[in-house]
């Protein structure tokens, strides 16, 4: 549901998440660098999936294995992002959230 925007000036990584109500947490379904990152973003755009740019968050999510749930340390941040996406999709005109409390790392 979230991926880093791929532009020549941006970081060269992207991560895609999925979340279904009832799941314990969102799951990392795609991640990559370079060409793979570009493909993730292009496919998200083509499918009408919102793409959010946050190099710091992407850096943390790159540490999560594919098909794994995000770690509890990221629950609040991802919940804020999902809530914002749902509001934007409902027609609210809101600026993207600014993540001021991102953990430095997700392990340990």
Short mmCIF file of N, CA, C and O in Angstrom, two decimals:
data_model
loop_
_atom_site.label_atom_id
_atom_site.label_comp_id
_atom_site.label_asym_id
_atom_site.label_seq_id
_atom_site.Cartn_x
_atom_site.Cartn_y
_atom_site.Cartn_z
N UNK A 1 0.81 -1.19 0.00
CA UNK A 1 0.00 0.00 0.00
C UNK A 1 0.86 1.25 0.00
O UNK A 1 0.44 2.29 -0.44
N UNK A 2 2.06 1.13 0.48
CA UNK A 2 2.94 2.28 0.49
C UNK A 2 4.23 1.91 -0.21
O UNK A 2 4.73 0.82 -0.05
N UNK A 3 4.74 2.84 -0.99
CA UNK A 3 6.02 2.61 -1.66
C UNK A 3 6.70 3.95 -1.83
O UNK A 3 6.05 4.98 -1.88
N UNK A 4 8.00 3.93 -1.91
CA UNK A 4 8.72 5.18 -2.11
C UNK A 4 8.60 5.60 -3.57
O UNK A 4 8.69 4.78 -4.47
N UNK A 5 8.37 6.87 -3.79
CA UNK A 5 8.33 7.42 -5.15
C UNK A 5 9.71 7.28 -5.77
O UNK A 5 10.71 7.59 -5.14
N UNK A 6 9.78 6.82 -7.01
CA UNK A 6 11.07 6.63 -7.67
C UNK A 6 11.32 7.78 -8.63
O UNK A 6 10.61 7.94 -9.61
N UNK A 7 12.30 8.59 -8.33
CA UNK A 7 12.76 9.64 -9.22
C UNK A 7 14.27 9.63 -9.17
O UNK A 7 14.85 9.13 -8.19
N UNK A 8 14.93 10.17 -10.18
CA UNK A 8 16.40 10.15 -10.16
C UNK A 8 16.99 10.80 -8.92
O UNK A 8 18.06 10.41 -8.48
N UNK A 9 16.32 11.75 -8.33
CA UNK A 9 16.87 12.45 -7.17
C UNK A 9 16.49 11.77 -5.86
O UNK A 9 16.98 12.14 -4.81
N UNK A 10 15.60 10.78 -5.90
CA UNK A 10 15.17 10.15 -4.67
C UNK A 10 16.04 8.94 -4.35
O UNK A 10 16.83 8.49 -5.15
N UNK A 11 15.86 8.44 -3.17
CA UNK A 11 16.55 7.23 -2.77
C UNK A 11 16.12 6.09 -3.69
O UNK A 11 15.00 6.04 -4.15
N UNK A 12 16.99 5.17 -3.92
CA UNK A 12 16.77 4.13 -4.92
C UNK A 12 16.19 2.85 -4.32
O UNK A 12 16.66 1.76 -4.63
N UNK A 13 15.19 2.98 -3.43
CA UNK A 13 14.57 1.83 -2.79
C UNK A 13 13.05 2.02 -2.77
O UNK A 13 12.57 3.13 -2.74
N UNK A 14 12.34 0.89 -2.74
CA UNK A 14 10.88 0.93 -2.61
C UNK A 14 10.42 -0.31 -1.86
O UNK A 14 11.03 -1.38 -1.98
N UNK A 15 9.35 -0.13 -1.10
CA UNK A 15 8.75 -1.23 -0.36
C UNK A 15 7.24 -1.13 -0.54
O UNK A 15 6.68 -0.04 -0.45
N UNK A 16 6.61 -2.27 -0.78
CA UNK A 16 5.15 -2.31 -0.89
C UNK A 16 4.59 -3.11 0.27
O UNK A 16 5.13 -4.16 0.63
N UNK A 17 3.51 -2.59 0.84
CA UNK A 17 2.84 -3.24 1.96
C UNK A 17 1.42 -3.59 1.56
O UNK A 17 0.83 -2.91 0.71
N UNK A 18 0.88 -4.59 2.20
CA UNK A 18 -0.53 -4.88 2.06
C UNK A 18 -1.11 -5.06 3.46
O UNK A 18 -0.41 -5.48 4.37
N UNK A 19 -2.37 -4.70 3.59
CA UNK A 19 -3.06 -4.89 4.87
C UNK A 19 -4.50 -5.24 4.61
O UNK A 19 -5.18 -4.55 3.84
N UNK A 20 -4.95 -6.30 5.21
CA UNK A 20 -6.34 -6.71 5.14
C UNK A 20 -6.90 -6.67 6.55
O UNK A 20 -6.28 -7.22 7.47
N UNK A 21 -8.04 -5.98 6.75
CA UNK A 21 -8.63 -5.98 8.09
C UNK A 21 -8.74 -7.41 8.63
O UNK A 21 -9.11 -8.33 7.91
N UNK A 22 -8.33 -7.56 9.86
CA UNK A 22 -8.31 -8.88 10.48
C UNK A 22 -6.89 -9.44 10.56
O UNK A 22 -6.62 -10.32 11.38
N UNK A 23 -5.99 -8.96 9.68
CA UNK A 23 -4.59 -9.37 9.78
C UNK A 23 -4.00 -8.80 11.06
O UNK A 23 -4.44 -7.76 11.55
N UNK A 24 -2.97 -9.45 11.58
CA UNK A 24 -2.34 -8.94 12.79
C UNK A 24 -1.57 -7.65 12.52
O UNK A 24 -1.46 -6.81 13.40
N UNK A 25 -1.05 -7.51 11.30
CA UNK A 25 -0.27 -6.32 10.94
C UNK A 25 -0.10 -6.30 9.42
O UNK A 25 -0.26 -7.33 8.76
N UNK A 26 0.25 -5.14 8.86
CA UNK A 26 0.57 -5.10 7.43
C UNK A 26 1.76 -6.02 7.11
O UNK A 26 2.62 -6.27 7.96
N UNK A 27 1.80 -6.47 5.87
CA UNK A 27 2.83 -7.39 5.41
C UNK A 27 3.63 -6.76 4.27
O UNK A 27 3.06 -6.09 3.42
N UNK A 28 4.94 -6.99 4.28
CA UNK A 28 5.80 -6.55 3.18
C UNK A 28 5.62 -7.54 2.03
O UNK A 28 5.89 -8.73 2.18
N UNK A 29 5.11 -7.04 0.90
CA UNK A 29 4.86 -7.93 -0.24
C UNK A 29 5.83 -7.71 -1.40
O UNK A 29 5.88 -8.53 -2.32
N UNK A 30 6.57 -6.63 -1.38
CA UNK A 30 7.59 -6.38 -2.40
C UNK A 30 8.58 -5.37 -1.85
O UNK A 30 8.20 -4.48 -1.09
N UNK A 31 9.83 -5.52 -2.24
CA UNK A 31 10.85 -4.55 -1.88
C UNK A 31 12.02 -4.71 -2.82
O UNK A 31 12.24 -5.78 -3.38
N UNK A 32 12.73 -3.61 -3.04
CA UNK A 32 13.88 -3.71 -3.91
C UNK A 32 14.57 -2.38 -4.09
O UNK A 32 14.12 -1.35 -3.61
N UNK A 33 15.66 -2.46 -4.85
CA UNK A 33 16.47 -1.29 -5.16
C UNK A 33 16.59 -1.15 -6.67
O UNK A 33 16.41 -2.12 -7.40
N UNK A 34 16.92 0.05 -7.13
CA UNK A 34 17.17 0.27 -8.55
C UNK A 34 15.98 -0.06 -9.43
O UNK A 34 14.88 0.42 -9.19
N UNK A 35 16.22 -0.92 -10.42
CA UNK A 35 15.17 -1.29 -11.36
C UNK A 35 13.96 -1.89 -10.65
O UNK A 35 12.82 -1.60 -10.99
N UNK A 36 14.20 -2.75 -9.67
CA UNK A 36 13.10 -3.38 -8.94
C UNK A 36 12.27 -2.32 -8.21
O UNK A 36 11.04 -2.36 -8.23
N UNK A 37 12.94 -1.34 -7.61
CA UNK A 37 12.22 -0.25 -6.94
C UNK A 37 11.36 0.51 -7.93
O UNK A 37 10.19 0.82 -7.66
N UNK A 38 11.93 0.80 -9.09
CA UNK A 38 11.18 1.52 -10.13
C UNK A 38 9.96 0.71 -10.55
O UNK A 38 8.87 1.26 -10.72
N UNK A 39 10.11 -0.59 -10.73
CA UNK A 39 8.99 -1.46 -11.12
C UNK A 39 7.90 -1.47 -10.05
O UNK A 39 6.71 -1.46 -10.37
N UNK A 40 8.29 -1.53 -8.78
CA UNK A 40 7.31 -1.52 -7.69
C UNK A 40 6.46 -0.26 -7.77
O UNK A 40 5.23 -0.31 -7.71
N UNK A 41 7.12 0.87 -7.92
CA UNK A 41 6.41 2.15 -7.97
C UNK A 41 5.54 2.24 -9.23
O UNK A 41 4.37 2.64 -9.16
N UNK A 42 6.09 1.86 -10.37
CA UNK A 42 5.32 1.92 -11.62
C UNK A 42 4.09 1.02 -11.57
O UNK A 42 3.00 1.39 -12.00
N UNK A 43 4.24 -0.18 -11.03
CA UNK A 43 3.09 -1.09 -10.93
C UNK A 43 2.07 -0.58 -9.93
O UNK A 43 0.86 -0.75 -10.14
N UNK A 44 2.53 0.04 -8.87
CA UNK A 44 1.59 0.63 -7.91
C UNK A 44 0.78 1.73 -8.58
O UNK A 44 -0.45 1.77 -8.47
N UNK A 45 1.46 2.62 -9.29
CA UNK A 45 0.76 3.69 -10.01
C UNK A 45 -0.23 3.12 -11.01
O UNK A 45 -1.38 3.57 -11.08
N UNK A 46 0.19 2.13 -11.79
CA UNK A 46 -0.67 1.53 -12.81
C UNK A 46 -1.91 0.88 -12.19
O UNK A 46 -2.98 0.88 -12.81
N UNK A 47 -1.77 0.37 -10.97
CA UNK A 47 -2.89 -0.28 -10.29
C UNK A 47 -3.73 0.71 -9.49
O UNK A 47 -4.69 0.31 -8.84
N UNK A 48 -3.34 1.98 -9.51
CA UNK A 48 -4.09 2.98 -8.75
C UNK A 48 -3.82 2.93 -7.26
O UNK A 48 -4.63 3.41 -6.46
N UNK A 49 -2.69 2.38 -6.88
CA UNK A 49 -2.32 2.28 -5.47
C UNK A 49 -1.52 3.51 -5.09
O UNK A 49 -0.62 3.94 -5.81
N UNK A 50 -1.85 4.07 -3.95
CA UNK A 50 -1.17 5.27 -3.49
C UNK A 50 0.31 4.99 -3.23
O UNK A 50 0.67 3.96 -2.67
N UNK A 51 1.17 5.92 -3.62
CA UNK A 51 2.61 5.82 -3.41
C UNK A 51 3.03 6.96 -2.49
O UNK A 51 2.82 8.12 -2.81
N UNK A 52 3.60 6.62 -1.36
CA UNK A 52 4.04 7.61 -0.38
C UNK A 52 5.56 7.59 -0.32
O UNK A 52 6.17 6.53 -0.32
N UNK A 53 6.17 8.77 -0.28
CA UNK A 53 7.62 8.87 -0.22
C UNK A 53 8.08 9.21 1.18
O UNK A 53 7.70 10.23 1.74
N UNK A 54 8.86 8.33 1.76
CA UNK A 54 9.48 8.55 3.05
C UNK A 54 10.75 7.70 3.10
O UNK A 54 10.70 6.53 3.48
N UNK A 55 11.89 8.28 2.70
CA UNK A 55 13.14 7.50 2.69
C UNK A 55 13.46 6.85 4.03
O UNK A 55 13.95 5.72 4.06
N UNK A 56 13.17 7.54 5.12
CA UNK A 56 13.47 6.97 6.44
C UNK A 56 12.61 5.74 6.72
O UNK A 56 13.11 4.73 7.22
N UNK A 57 11.33 5.83 6.40
CA UNK A 57 10.44 4.69 6.63
C UNK A 57 10.80 3.53 5.70
O UNK A 57 10.83 2.38 6.12
N UNK A 58 11.09 3.83 4.44
CA UNK A 58 11.48 2.78 3.49
C UNK A 58 12.74 2.09 3.98
O UNK A 58 12.86 0.86 3.90
N UNK A 59 13.69 2.84 4.49
CA UNK A 59 14.93 2.25 5.00
C UNK A 59 14.63 1.24 6.11
O UNK A 59 15.22 0.16 6.14
N UNK A 60 13.72 1.58 6.99
CA UNK A 60 13.34 0.64 8.06
C UNK A 60 12.60 -0.57 7.49
O UNK A 60 12.87 -1.71 7.88
N UNK A 61 11.68 -0.33 6.56
CA UNK A 61 10.90 -1.43 5.99
C UNK A 61 11.76 -2.36 5.14
O UNK A 61 11.43 -3.55 5.00
N UNK A 62 12.85 -1.87 4.59
CA UNK A 62 13.76 -2.72 3.81
C UNK A 62 14.38 -3.81 4.70
O UNK A 62 14.84 -4.83 4.21
N UNK A 63 14.37 -3.61 6.01
CA UNK A 63 14.92 -4.59 6.95
C UNK A 63 13.96 -5.75 7.22
O UNK A 63 14.35 -6.75 7.80
N UNK A 64 12.71 -5.61 6.79
CA UNK A 64 11.70 -6.65 7.02
C UNK A 64 11.74 -7.63 5.85
O UNK A 64 11.77 -7.23 4.69
N UNK A 65 11.73 -8.91 6.16
CA UNK A 65 11.74 -9.93 5.11
C UNK A 65 10.43 -9.93 4.34
O UNK A 65 9.37 -9.56 4.88
N UNK A 66 10.50 -10.36 3.08
CA UNK A 66 9.29 -10.49 2.26
C UNK A 66 8.30 -11.44 2.93
O UNK A 66 8.70 -12.43 3.54
N UNK A 67 7.04 -11.13 2.77
CA UNK A 67 5.93 -11.92 3.32
C UNK A 67 5.91 -11.96 4.84
O UNK A 67 5.24 -12.81 5.42
N UNK A 68 6.63 -11.05 5.47
CA UNK A 68 6.61 -10.94 6.93
C UNK A 68 5.80 -9.71 7.33
O UNK A 68 5.75 -8.72 6.61
N UNK A 69 5.18 -9.81 8.51
CA UNK A 69 4.46 -8.66 9.05
C UNK A 69 5.47 -7.61 9.51
O UNK A 69 6.59 -7.95 9.89
N UNK A 70 5.05 -6.35 9.47
CA UNK A 70 5.92 -5.30 9.98
C UNK A 70 6.11 -5.52 11.48
O UNK A 70 5.24 -6.09 12.15
N UNK A 71 7.22 -5.07 12.04
CA UNK A 71 7.46 -5.25 13.47
C UNK A 71 6.63 -4.28 14.31
O UNK A 71 6.24 -3.20 13.83
N UNK A 72 6.36 -4.65 15.55
CA UNK A 72 5.56 -3.79 16.44
C UNK A 72 6.08 -2.36 16.55
O UNK A 72 5.29 -1.44 16.71
N UNK A 73 7.39 -2.16 16.43
CA UNK A 73 7.95 -0.81 16.52
C UNK A 73 7.40 0.12 15.43
O UNK A 73 7.46 1.33 15.57
N UNK A 74 6.89 -0.45 14.34
CA UNK A 74 6.38 0.37 13.24
C UNK A 74 4.85 0.44 13.21
O UNK A 74 4.29 1.10 12.33
N UNK A 75 4.18 -0.21 14.13
CA UNK A 75 2.71 -0.22 14.12
C UNK A 75 2.12 1.19 14.11
O UNK A 75 1.24 1.50 13.31
N UNK A 76 2.58 2.05 15.00
CA UNK A 76 2.01 3.39 15.11
C UNK A 76 2.24 4.20 13.84
O UNK A 76 1.32 4.84 13.32
N UNK A 77 3.45 4.15 13.31
CA UNK A 77 3.78 4.90 12.11
C UNK A 77 2.95 4.43 10.93
O UNK A 77 2.36 5.24 10.20
N UNK A 78 2.86 3.13 10.74
CA UNK A 78 2.10 2.58 9.62
C UNK A 78 0.60 2.83 9.83
O UNK A 78 -0.12 3.14 8.86
N UNK A 79 0.12 2.77 11.06
CA UNK A 79 -1.28 3.07 11.33
C UNK A 79 -1.60 4.52 10.95
O UNK A 79 -2.65 4.80 10.36
N UNK A 80 -0.69 5.44 11.27
CA UNK A 80 -0.88 6.85 10.88
C UNK A 80 -0.93 6.98 9.37
O UNK A 80 -1.76 7.71 8.83
N UNK A 81 -0.03 6.28 8.68
CA UNK A 81 0.00 6.34 7.22
C UNK A 81 -1.28 5.76 6.62
O UNK A 81 -1.89 6.36 5.74
N UNK A 82 -1.72 4.60 7.11
CA UNK A 82 -2.95 4.00 6.59
C UNK A 82 -4.17 4.88 6.86
O UNK A 82 -5.03 5.04 5.98
N UNK A 83 -4.24 5.46 8.05
CA UNK A 83 -5.37 6.34 8.37
C UNK A 83 -5.38 7.54 7.42
O UNK A 83 -6.44 7.96 6.93
N UNK A 84 -4.21 8.09 7.15
CA UNK A 84 -4.13 9.22 6.23
C UNK A 84 -4.55 8.81 4.82
O UNK A 84 -5.32 9.51 4.16
N UNK A 85 -4.08 7.64 4.35
CA UNK A 85 -4.45 7.16 3.02
C UNK A 85 -5.96 6.98 2.92
O UNK A 85 -6.57 7.39 1.93
N UNK A 86 -6.57 6.37 3.92
CA UNK A 86 -8.02 6.17 3.89
C UNK A 86 -8.76 7.50 3.83
O UNK A 86 -9.75 7.64 3.11
N UNK A 87 -8.28 8.50 4.56
CA UNK A 87 -8.92 9.82 4.54
C UNK A 87 -8.76 10.50 3.18
O UNK A 87 -9.69 11.11 2.67
N UNK A 88 -7.57 10.38 2.58
CA UNK A 88 -7.33 10.96 1.26
C UNK A 88 -8.23 10.27 0.23
O UNK A 88 -8.84 10.92 -0.61
N UNK A 89 -8.32 8.94 0.30
CA UNK A 89 -9.17 8.19 -0.63
C UNK A 89 -10.64 8.55 -0.46
O UNK A 89 -11.43 8.43 -1.39
N UNK A 90 -11.02 9.01 0.74
CA UNK A 90 -12.40 9.42 1.00
C UNK A 90 -12.66 10.86 0.56
O UNK A 90 -13.78 11.35 0.67
N UNK A 91 -11.62 11.54 0.06
CA UNK A 91 -11.81 12.87 -0.49
C UNK A 91 -11.24 14.01 0.33
O UNK A 91 -11.30 15.16 -0.09
N UNK A 92 -10.66 13.71 1.48
CA UNK A 92 -10.03 14.77 2.27
C UNK A 92 -8.75 15.24 1.58
O UNK A 92 -8.02 14.44 1.00
N UNK A 93 -8.50 16.54 1.64
CA UNK A 93 -7.29 17.11 1.05
C UNK A 93 -6.32 17.41 2.18
O UNK A 93 -6.33 18.51 2.73
N UNK A 94 -5.50 16.43 2.53
CA UNK A 94 -4.59 16.55 3.66
C UNK A 94 -3.15 16.38 3.21
O UNK A 94 -2.87 15.59 2.31
N UNK A 95 -2.22 17.09 3.84
CA UNK A 95 -0.81 16.87 3.51
C UNK A 95 -0.38 15.51 4.06
O UNK A 95 -0.95 15.01 5.04
N UNK A 96 0.64 14.89 3.46
CA UNK A 96 1.12 13.60 3.96
C UNK A 96 1.61 13.74 5.40
O UNK A 96 2.08 14.80 5.82
N UNK A 97 1.50 12.66 6.17
CA UNK A 97 1.97 12.73 7.56
C UNK A 97 3.49 12.89 7.60
O UNK A 97 4.20 12.42 6.72
N UNK A 98 3.95 13.59 8.62
CA UNK A 98 5.38 13.72 8.85
C UNK A 98 5.70 12.84 10.05
O UNK A 98 5.14 13.01 11.11
N UNK A 99 6.57 11.89 9.83
CA UNK A 99 6.89 10.93 10.88
C UNK A 99 8.02 11.47 11.74
O UNK A 99 9.17 11.46 11.33
N UNK A 100 7.67 11.94 12.91
CA UNK A 100 8.66 12.54 13.80
C UNK A 100 9.20 11.55 14.81
O UNK A 100 10.21 11.82 15.45
N UNK A 101 8.55 10.40 14.96
CA UNK A 101 8.97 9.45 15.99
C UNK A 101 9.35 8.09 15.38
O UNK A 101 9.01 7.06 15.92
N UNK A 102 10.06 8.10 14.27
CA UNK A 102 10.50 6.84 13.68
C UNK A 102 11.60 6.24 14.54
O UNK A 102 12.50 6.95 15.01
N UNK A 103 11.54 4.93 14.75
CA UNK A 103 12.64 4.30 15.50
C UNK A 103 13.92 4.36 14.66
O UNK A 103 13.88 4.47 13.44
N UNK A 104 15.05 4.29 15.31
CA UNK A 104 16.34 4.30 14.62
C UNK A 104 16.59 2.97 13.91
O UNK A 104 17.24 2.92 12.89
N UNK A 105 16.09 1.90 14.52
CA UNK A 105 16.21 0.57 13.94
C UNK A 105 15.01 -0.26 14.36
O UNK A 105 14.29 0.12 15.28
N UNK A 106 14.77 -1.37 13.69
CA UNK A 106 13.60 -2.16 14.04
C UNK A 106 13.96 -3.41 14.82
O UNK A 106 13.10 -4.01 15.45
N UNK A 107 15.19 -3.81 14.79
CA UNK A 107 15.60 -5.00 15.53
C UNK A 107 16.05 -4.64 16.93
O UNK A 107 16.32 -3.51 17.27
N UNK A 108 16.07 -5.67 17.78
CA UNK A 108 16.62 -5.50 19.12
C UNK A 108 15.78 -4.90 20.11
O UNK A 108 15.05 -4.20 20.40
#
